[in-house]
Short mmCIF file of C-alpha atoms and ligand atoms in Angstrom, two decimals:
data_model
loop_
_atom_site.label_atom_id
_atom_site.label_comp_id
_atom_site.label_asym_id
_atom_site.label_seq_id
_atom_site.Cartn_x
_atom_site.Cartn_y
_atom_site.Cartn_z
CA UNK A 1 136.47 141.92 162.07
CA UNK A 2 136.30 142.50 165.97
CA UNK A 3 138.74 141.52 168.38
CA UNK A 4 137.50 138.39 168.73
CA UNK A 5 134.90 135.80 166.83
CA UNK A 6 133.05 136.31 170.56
CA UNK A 7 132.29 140.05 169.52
CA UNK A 8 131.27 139.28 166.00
CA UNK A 9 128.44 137.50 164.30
CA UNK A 10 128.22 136.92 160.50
CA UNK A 11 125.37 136.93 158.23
CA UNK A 12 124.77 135.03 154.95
CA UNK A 13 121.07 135.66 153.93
CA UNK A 14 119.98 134.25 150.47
CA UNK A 15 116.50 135.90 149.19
CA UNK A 16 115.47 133.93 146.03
CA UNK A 17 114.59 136.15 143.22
CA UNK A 18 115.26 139.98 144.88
CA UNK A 19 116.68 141.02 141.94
CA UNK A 20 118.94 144.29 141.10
CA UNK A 21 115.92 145.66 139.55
CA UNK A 22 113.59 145.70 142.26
CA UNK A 23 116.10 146.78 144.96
CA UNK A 24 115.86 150.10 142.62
CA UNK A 25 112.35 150.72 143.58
CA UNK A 26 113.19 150.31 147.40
CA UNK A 27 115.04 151.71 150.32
CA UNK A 28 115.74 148.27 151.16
CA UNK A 29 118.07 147.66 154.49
CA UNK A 30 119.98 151.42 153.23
CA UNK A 31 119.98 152.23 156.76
CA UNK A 32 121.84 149.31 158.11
CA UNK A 33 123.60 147.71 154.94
CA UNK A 34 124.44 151.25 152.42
CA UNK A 35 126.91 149.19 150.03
CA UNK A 36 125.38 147.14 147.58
CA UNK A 37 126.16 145.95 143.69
CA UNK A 38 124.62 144.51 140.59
CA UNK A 39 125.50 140.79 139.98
CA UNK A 40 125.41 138.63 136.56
CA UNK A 41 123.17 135.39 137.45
CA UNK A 42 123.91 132.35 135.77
CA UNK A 43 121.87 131.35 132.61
CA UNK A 44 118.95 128.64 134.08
CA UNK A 45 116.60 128.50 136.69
CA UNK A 46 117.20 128.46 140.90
CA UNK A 47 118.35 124.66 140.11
CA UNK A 48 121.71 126.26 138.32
CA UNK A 49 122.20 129.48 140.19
CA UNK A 50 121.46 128.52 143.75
CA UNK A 51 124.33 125.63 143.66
CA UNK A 52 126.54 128.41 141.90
CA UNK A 53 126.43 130.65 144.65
CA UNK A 54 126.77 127.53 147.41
CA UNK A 55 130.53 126.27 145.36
CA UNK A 56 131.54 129.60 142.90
CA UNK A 57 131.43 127.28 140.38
CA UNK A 58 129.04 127.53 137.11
CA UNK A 59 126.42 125.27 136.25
CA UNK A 60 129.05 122.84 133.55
CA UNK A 61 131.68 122.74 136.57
CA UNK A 62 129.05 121.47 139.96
CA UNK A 63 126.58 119.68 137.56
CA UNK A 64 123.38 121.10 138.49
CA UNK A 65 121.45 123.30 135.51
CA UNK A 66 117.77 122.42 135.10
CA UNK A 67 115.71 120.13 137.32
CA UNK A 68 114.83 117.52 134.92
CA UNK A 69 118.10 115.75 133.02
CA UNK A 70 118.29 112.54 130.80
CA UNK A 71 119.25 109.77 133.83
CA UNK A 72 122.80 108.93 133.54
CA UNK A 73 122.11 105.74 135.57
CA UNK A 74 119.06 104.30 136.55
CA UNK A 75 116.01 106.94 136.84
CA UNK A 76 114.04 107.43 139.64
CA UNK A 77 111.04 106.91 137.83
CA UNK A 78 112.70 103.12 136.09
CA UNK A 79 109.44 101.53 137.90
CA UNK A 80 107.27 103.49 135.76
CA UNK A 81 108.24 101.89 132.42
CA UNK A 82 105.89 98.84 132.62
CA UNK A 83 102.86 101.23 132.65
CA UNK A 84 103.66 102.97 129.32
CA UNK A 85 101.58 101.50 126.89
CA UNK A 86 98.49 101.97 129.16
CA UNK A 87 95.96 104.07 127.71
CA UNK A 88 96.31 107.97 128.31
CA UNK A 89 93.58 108.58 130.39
CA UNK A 90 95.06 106.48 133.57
CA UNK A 91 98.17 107.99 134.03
CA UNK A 92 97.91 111.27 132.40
CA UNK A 93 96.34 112.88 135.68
CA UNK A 94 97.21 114.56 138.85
CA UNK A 95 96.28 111.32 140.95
CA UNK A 96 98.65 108.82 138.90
CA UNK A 97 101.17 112.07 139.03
CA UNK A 98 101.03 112.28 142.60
CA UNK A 99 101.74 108.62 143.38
CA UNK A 100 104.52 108.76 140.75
CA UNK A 101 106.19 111.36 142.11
CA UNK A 102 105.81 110.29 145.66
CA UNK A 103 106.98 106.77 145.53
CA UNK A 104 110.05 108.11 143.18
CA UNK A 105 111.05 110.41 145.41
CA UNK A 106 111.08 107.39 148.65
CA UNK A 107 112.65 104.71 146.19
CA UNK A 108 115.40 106.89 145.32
CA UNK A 109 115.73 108.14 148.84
CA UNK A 110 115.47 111.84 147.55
CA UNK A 111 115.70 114.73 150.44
CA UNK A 112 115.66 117.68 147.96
CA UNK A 113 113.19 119.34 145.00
CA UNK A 114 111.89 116.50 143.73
CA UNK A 115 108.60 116.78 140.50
CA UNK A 116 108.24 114.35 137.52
CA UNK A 117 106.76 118.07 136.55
CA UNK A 118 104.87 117.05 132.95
CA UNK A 119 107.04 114.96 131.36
CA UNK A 120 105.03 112.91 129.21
CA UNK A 121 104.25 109.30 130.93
CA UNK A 122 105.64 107.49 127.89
CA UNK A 123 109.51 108.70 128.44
CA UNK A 124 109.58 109.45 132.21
CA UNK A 125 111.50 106.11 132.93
CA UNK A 126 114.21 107.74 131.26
CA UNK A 127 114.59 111.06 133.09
CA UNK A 128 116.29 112.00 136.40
CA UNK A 129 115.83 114.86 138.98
CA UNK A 130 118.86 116.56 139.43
CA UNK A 131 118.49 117.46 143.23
CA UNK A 132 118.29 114.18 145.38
CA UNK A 133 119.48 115.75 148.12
CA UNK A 134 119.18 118.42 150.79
CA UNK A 135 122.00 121.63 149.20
CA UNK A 136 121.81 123.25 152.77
CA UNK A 137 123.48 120.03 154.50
CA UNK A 138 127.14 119.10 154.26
CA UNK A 139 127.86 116.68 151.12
CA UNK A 140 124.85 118.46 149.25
CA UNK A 141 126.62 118.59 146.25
CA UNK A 142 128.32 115.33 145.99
CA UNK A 143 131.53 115.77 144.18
CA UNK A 144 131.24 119.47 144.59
CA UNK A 145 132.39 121.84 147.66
CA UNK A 146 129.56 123.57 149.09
CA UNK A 147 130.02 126.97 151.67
CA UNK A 148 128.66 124.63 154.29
CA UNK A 149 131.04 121.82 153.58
CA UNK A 150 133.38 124.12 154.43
CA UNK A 151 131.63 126.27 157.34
CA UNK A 152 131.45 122.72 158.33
CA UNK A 153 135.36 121.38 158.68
CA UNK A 154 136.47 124.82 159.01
CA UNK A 155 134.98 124.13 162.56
CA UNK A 156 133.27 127.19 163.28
CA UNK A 157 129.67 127.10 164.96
CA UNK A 158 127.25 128.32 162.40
CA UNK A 159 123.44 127.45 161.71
CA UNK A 160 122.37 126.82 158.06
CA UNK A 161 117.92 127.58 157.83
CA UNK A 162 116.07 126.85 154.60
CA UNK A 163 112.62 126.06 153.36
CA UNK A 164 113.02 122.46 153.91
CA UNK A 165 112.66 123.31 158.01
CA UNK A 166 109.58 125.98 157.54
CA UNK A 167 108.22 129.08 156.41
CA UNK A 168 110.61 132.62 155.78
CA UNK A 169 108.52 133.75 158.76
CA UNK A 170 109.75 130.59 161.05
CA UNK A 171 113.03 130.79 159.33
CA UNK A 172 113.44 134.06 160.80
CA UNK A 173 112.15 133.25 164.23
CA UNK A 174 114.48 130.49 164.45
CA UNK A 175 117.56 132.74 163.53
CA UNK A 176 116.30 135.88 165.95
CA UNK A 177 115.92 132.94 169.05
CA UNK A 178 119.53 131.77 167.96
CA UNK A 179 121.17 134.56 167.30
CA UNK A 180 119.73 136.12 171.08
CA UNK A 181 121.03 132.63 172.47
CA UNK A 182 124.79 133.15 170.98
CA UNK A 183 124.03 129.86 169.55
CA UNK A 184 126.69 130.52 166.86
CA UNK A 185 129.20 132.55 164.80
CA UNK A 186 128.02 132.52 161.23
CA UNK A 187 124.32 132.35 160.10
CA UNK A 188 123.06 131.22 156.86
CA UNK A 189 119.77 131.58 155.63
CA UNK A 190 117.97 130.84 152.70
CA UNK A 191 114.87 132.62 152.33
CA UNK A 192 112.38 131.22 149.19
CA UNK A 193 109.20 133.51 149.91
CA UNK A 194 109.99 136.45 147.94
CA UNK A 195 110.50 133.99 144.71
CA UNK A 196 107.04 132.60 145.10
CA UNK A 197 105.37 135.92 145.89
CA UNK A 198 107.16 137.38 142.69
CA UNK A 199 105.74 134.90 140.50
CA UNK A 200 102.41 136.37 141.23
CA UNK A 201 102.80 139.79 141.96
CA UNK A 202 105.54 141.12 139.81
CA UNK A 203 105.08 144.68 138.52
CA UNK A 204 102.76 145.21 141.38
CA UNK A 205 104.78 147.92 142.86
CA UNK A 206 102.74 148.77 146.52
CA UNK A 207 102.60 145.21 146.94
CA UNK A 208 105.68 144.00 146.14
CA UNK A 209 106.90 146.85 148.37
CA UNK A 210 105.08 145.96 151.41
CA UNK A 211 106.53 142.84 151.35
CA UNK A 212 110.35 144.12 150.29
CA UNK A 213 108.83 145.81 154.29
CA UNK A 214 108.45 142.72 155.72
CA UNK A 215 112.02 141.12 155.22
CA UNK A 216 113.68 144.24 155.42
CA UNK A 217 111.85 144.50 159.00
CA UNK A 218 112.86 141.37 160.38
CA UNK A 219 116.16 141.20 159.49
CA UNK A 220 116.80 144.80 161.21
CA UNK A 221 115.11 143.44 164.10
CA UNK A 222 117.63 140.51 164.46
CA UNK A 223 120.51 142.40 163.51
CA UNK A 224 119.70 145.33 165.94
CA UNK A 225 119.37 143.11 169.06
CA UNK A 226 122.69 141.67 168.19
CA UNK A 227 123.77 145.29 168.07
CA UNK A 228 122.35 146.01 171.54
CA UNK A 229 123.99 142.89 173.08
CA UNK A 230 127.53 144.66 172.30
CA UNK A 231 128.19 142.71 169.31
CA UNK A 232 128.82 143.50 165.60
CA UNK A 233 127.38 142.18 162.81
CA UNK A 234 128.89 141.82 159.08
CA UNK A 235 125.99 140.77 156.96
CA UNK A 236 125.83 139.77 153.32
CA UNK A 237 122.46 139.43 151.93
CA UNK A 238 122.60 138.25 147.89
CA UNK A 239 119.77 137.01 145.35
CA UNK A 240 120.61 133.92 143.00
CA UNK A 241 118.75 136.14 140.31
CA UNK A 242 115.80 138.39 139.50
CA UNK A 243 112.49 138.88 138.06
CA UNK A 244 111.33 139.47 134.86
CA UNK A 245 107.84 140.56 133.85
CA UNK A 246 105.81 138.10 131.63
CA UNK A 247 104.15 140.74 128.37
CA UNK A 248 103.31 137.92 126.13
CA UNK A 249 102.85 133.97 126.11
CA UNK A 250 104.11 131.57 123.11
CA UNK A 251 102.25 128.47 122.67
CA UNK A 252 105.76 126.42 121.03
CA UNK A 253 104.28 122.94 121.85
CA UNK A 254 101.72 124.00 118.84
CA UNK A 255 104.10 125.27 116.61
CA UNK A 256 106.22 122.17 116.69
CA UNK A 257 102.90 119.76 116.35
CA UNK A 258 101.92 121.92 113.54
CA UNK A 259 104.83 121.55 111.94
CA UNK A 260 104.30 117.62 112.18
CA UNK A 261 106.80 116.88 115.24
CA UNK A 262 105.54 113.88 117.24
CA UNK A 263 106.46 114.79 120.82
CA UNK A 264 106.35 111.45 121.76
CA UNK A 265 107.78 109.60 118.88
CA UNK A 266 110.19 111.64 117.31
CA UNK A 267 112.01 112.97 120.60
CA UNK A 268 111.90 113.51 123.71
CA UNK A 269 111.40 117.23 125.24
CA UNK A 270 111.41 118.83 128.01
CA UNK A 271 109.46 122.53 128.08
CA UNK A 272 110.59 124.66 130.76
CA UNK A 273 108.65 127.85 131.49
CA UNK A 274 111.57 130.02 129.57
CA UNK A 275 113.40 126.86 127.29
CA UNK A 276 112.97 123.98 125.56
CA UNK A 277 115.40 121.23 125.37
CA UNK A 278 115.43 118.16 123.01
CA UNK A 279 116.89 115.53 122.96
CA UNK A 280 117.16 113.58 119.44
CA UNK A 281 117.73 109.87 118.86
CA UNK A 282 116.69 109.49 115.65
CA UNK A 283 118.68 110.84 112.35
CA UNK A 284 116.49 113.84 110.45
CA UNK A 285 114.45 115.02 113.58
CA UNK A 286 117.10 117.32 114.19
CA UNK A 287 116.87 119.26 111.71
CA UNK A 288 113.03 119.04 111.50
CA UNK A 289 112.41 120.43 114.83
CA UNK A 290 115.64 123.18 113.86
CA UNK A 291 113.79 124.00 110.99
CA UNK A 292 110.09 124.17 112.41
CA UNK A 293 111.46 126.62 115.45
CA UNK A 294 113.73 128.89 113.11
CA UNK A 295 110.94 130.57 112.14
CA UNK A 296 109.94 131.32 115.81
CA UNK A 297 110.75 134.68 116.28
CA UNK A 298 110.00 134.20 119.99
CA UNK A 299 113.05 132.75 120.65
CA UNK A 300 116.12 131.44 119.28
CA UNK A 301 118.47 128.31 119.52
CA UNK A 302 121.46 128.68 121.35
CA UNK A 303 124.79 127.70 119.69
CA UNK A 304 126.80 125.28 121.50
CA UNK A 305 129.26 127.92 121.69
CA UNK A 306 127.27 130.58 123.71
CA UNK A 307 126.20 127.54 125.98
CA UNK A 308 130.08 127.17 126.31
CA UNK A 309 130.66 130.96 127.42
CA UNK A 310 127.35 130.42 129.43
CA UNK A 311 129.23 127.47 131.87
CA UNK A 312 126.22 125.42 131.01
CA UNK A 313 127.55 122.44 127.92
CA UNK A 314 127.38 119.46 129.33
CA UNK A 315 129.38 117.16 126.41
CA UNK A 316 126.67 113.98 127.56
CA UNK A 317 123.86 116.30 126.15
CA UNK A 318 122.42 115.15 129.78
CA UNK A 319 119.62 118.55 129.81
CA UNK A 320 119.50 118.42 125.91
CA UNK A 321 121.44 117.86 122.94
CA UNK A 322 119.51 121.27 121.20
CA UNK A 323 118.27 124.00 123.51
CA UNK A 324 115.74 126.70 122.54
CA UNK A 325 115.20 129.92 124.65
CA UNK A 326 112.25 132.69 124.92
CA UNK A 327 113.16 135.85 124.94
CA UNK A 328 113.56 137.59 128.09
CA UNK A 329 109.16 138.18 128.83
CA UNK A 330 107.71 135.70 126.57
CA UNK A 331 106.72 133.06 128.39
CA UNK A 332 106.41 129.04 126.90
CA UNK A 333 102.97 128.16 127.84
CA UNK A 334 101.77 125.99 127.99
CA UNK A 335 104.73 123.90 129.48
CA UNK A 336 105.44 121.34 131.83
CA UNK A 337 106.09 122.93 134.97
CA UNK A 338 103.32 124.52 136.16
CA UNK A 339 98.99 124.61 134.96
CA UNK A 340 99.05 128.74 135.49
CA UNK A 341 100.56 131.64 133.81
CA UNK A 342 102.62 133.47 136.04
CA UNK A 343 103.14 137.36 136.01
CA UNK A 344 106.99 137.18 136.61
CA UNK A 345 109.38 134.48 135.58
CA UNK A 346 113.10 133.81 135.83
CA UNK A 347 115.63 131.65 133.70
CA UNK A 348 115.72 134.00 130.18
CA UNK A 349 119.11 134.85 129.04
CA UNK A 350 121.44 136.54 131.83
CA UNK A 351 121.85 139.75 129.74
CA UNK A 352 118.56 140.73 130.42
CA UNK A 353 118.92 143.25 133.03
CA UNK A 354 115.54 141.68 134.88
CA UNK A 355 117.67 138.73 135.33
CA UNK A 356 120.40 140.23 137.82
CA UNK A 357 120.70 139.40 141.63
CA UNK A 358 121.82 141.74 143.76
CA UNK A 359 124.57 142.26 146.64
CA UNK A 360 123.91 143.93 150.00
CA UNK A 361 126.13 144.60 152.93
CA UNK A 362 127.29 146.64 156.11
CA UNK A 363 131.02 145.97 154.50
CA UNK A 364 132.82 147.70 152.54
CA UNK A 365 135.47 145.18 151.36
CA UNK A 366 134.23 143.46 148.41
CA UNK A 367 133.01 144.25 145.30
CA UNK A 368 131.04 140.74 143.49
CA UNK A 369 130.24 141.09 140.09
CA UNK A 370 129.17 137.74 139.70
CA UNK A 371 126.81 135.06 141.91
CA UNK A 372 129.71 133.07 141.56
CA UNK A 373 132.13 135.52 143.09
CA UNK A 374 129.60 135.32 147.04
CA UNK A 375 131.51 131.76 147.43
CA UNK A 376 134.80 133.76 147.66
CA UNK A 377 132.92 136.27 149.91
CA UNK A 378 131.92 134.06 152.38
CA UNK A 379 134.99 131.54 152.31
CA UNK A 380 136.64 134.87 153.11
CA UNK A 381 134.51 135.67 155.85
CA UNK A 382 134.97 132.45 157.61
CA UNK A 383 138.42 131.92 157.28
CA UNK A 384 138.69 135.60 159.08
CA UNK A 385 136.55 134.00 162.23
CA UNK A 386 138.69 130.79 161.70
CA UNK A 387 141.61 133.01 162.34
CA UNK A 388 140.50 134.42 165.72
CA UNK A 389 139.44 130.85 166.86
ZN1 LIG B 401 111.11 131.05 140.86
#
C-alpha cells in the first residue's frame, strides 16, 4: 500500500463468466496484472456464486442458490392464483407473462433479477424469486454481510457500478470520469457483458478474443491514467465462474412425460438450463420420477450428501426436495429459462474444469483458491486503506 490512501486507488472488477479456461487462450491484462490463479466456483448459477463472492459465504450459509425457490412466505406471484383454472391458451403466452412478471415485480417492491421464467401458470402462486433486491447496494443481502456493507461503515469513499445503472461500456465510462475526478478510494465494478456474449459465442475463439480486447483495453486505459496522475493502483479483477461449451441437448421434460409423470399434477418442477429440481407432495411420486430419471444417463441425482459438501442443502427443501443435474455440456432443453439453445452455459457441477473463475492482479499477496476466499481479499484491502485514514 502507498504512503497514504491519497496515493492509492483500489480496484474490484467482477467480469461474469471469464472463466480460467478462456483466460488460457488470452494475453489478457499480462502486461499490467502478471499474477493470476484458478478458482473453484460454487455449484449453481450467477444467483449462488455472485452473492458468494459479495459475503465468502456458500450458497446454504447467505441463502441465495437458484433464482426460482418454493416461497417461504407469501409469493410474489399470490395474485396469480385466482387465474389458474383458466384455460391454457390465456395465460400460457408471452403477453399474460409479461404482465405477470411486471406487476409481481412492483407489488413486491422488487429492485433486483426478477422472471416468473416458465414456471407453469398452474403453481406460480407458490414460487418466489430469490433476488428482491439490488446485491450492489448496502443491505443487499438481508441477513447476510455484503463487501459493500462493509466498504460502506468501514467509511471509506468507494463507488459500487453494475448493470442495473447501464451498459459494461457506460459502466466503464463512469469509472474512467471518476476515477480522473479522485472521486474515491476503492472501485467496484460489476461487469455482465462478457456472460451474455459467452452464451452465444462460446468456442468462437477470434471472436471471443476480440472482445477479451475490448475489456482488457478499457480497463488499461483507466488504470494507466491513474498511473500518470502519480498514483498506484492495486487491482483485483475475478469471475464468479466460467463457460462451458454446449455438445449435446437432452429433452428430460419428455422423458419424465413418457414415463407417465404429470408435471402439473404430480409435482411441481422447476427445469433450469443445467438441473432440475422437484419438489414432491404427494407419497410414491418420489420414487416414480427417481426411477423414470435413473435411467438418464445424461445426468444424475445428487445425494443429499454431495449437496452438503457442495454448501448448497437447504433442510426446508426451499429450491427442491430432489435435484437432478446434466452433465457438464448437455444442456436441458427445452427448459424454462430461456426459448433458444445457447452455445455456452454455466451451472454444471464445479469439477468441471469449464466451470472455474479466475483471479487477476498487479499484487502479489494473495493466493484465492476459492470465489469465496475474494471476500477475504477485499475485506483485506479495505481495512489496509481504513488504516491510513
Ligand atoms: Zn450466464
Amino acid at each position: 500500500m502507498g504512503a497514504s490512501p491519497g496515493d492509492t486507488v483500489v480496484f474490484f472488477i467482477l467480469i461474469d463468466a471469464l472463466g480460467w479456461n478462456i483466460l488460457q487462450t488470452h494475453p489478457f491484462l499480462e502486461s499490467i496484472a502478471p499474477h493470476r490463479c484458478c478458482n473453484r466456483t460454487v455449484l449453481g448459477f450467477s444467483s449462488a456464486a455472485i452473492p458468494t463472492i459479495l459475503t465468502g459465504k456458500l450458497p446454504s450459509e447467505h441463502g441465495r442458490w437458484n433464482l426460482l425457490s418454493l416461497a417461504q412466505g407469501r409469493s410474489p406471484f399470490f395474485w396469480v392464483k385466482p387465474f389458474r383454472f383458466l384455460p391454457r391458451s390465456f395465460v400460457e403466452n408471452r403477453g399474460a407473462r409479461k404482465v405477470v412478471n411486471t406487476v409481481s415485480k412492483i407489488i413486491s417492491r422488487s429492485e433486483g433479477y426478477f422472471s416468473s421464467y416458465g414456471v407453469p401458470f398452474c403453481h406460480l402462486h407458490r414460487f418466489d424469486v430469490c433476488e428482491k433486491k439490488n446485491i450492489y447496494k448496502p443491505g443487499g443481502i438481508p441477513g447476510c454481510e455484503t463487501i459493500i456493507d462493509y466498504m460502506r461503515d468501514a467509511g471509506v469513499s468507494y463507488r459500487v457500478y453494475s448493470y442495473h445503472d447501464g451498459t459494461d461500456e457506460e459502466l466503464l465510462d463512469r469509472m474512467g470520469h471518476d476515477v480522473a475526478a479522485n472521486d474515491a478510494y476503492v472501485y467496484f465494478q460489476y461487469l455482465s457483458g462478457m456472460d451474455a456474449f459467452l452464451h452465444q459465442k462460446c468456442g468462437m475463439t477470434s471472436e471471443v478474443a476480440k472482445k477479451m480486447d475490448w475489456y482488457a483495453d478499457n480497463i488499461t486505459n483507466i488504470y494507466r491514467a491513474v498511473i500518470e496522475n502519480g498514483k498506484s493502483v492495486r487491482l483485483f479483477l475475478f469471475s464468479d465462474h466460467g463457460m462451458t461449451p454446449i455438445v449435446n441437448h437432452y429433452d428430460l421434460i419428455s422423458d419424465l412425460t413418457t414415463h407417465g409423470i404429470d408435471l402439473e399434477r404430480d409435482c411441481m418442477a422447476a427445469f433450469d438450463s443445467t438441473m432440475a429440481r422437484f419438489w414432491v407432495p404427494q407419497m410414491g411420486v418420489e420414487s416414480r420420477i427417481r426411477l423414470a430419471l435413473e435411467r438418464c444417463t445424461a445426468g444424475r441425482w445428487l445425494p443429499e450428501e454431495e449437496l452438503r459438501e457442495l454448501g448448497v442443502h437447504f433442510p426446508d427443501h426451499r429450491y427442491g426436495d430432489m435435484i437432478f443435474l446434466m452433465h457438464p455440456g448437455t444442456l436441458i432443453f427445452p427448459n424454462w429459462f430461456g426459448r433458444y439453445a445457447p452455445a455456452g452455459m454455466h451451472g454444471f457441477h464445479p469439477d468441471d474444469s469449464h466451470s472455474d473463475a479466475a483471479y487477476i492482479s498487479n499484487v502479489e499477496q494473495y493466493s484465492p483458491k476459492s470465489i469465496c476466499d475474494f471476500f477475504g481479499v477485499m475485506k483485506n484491502e479495505i481495512d489496509a486503506l481504513r488504516r491510513y485514514s
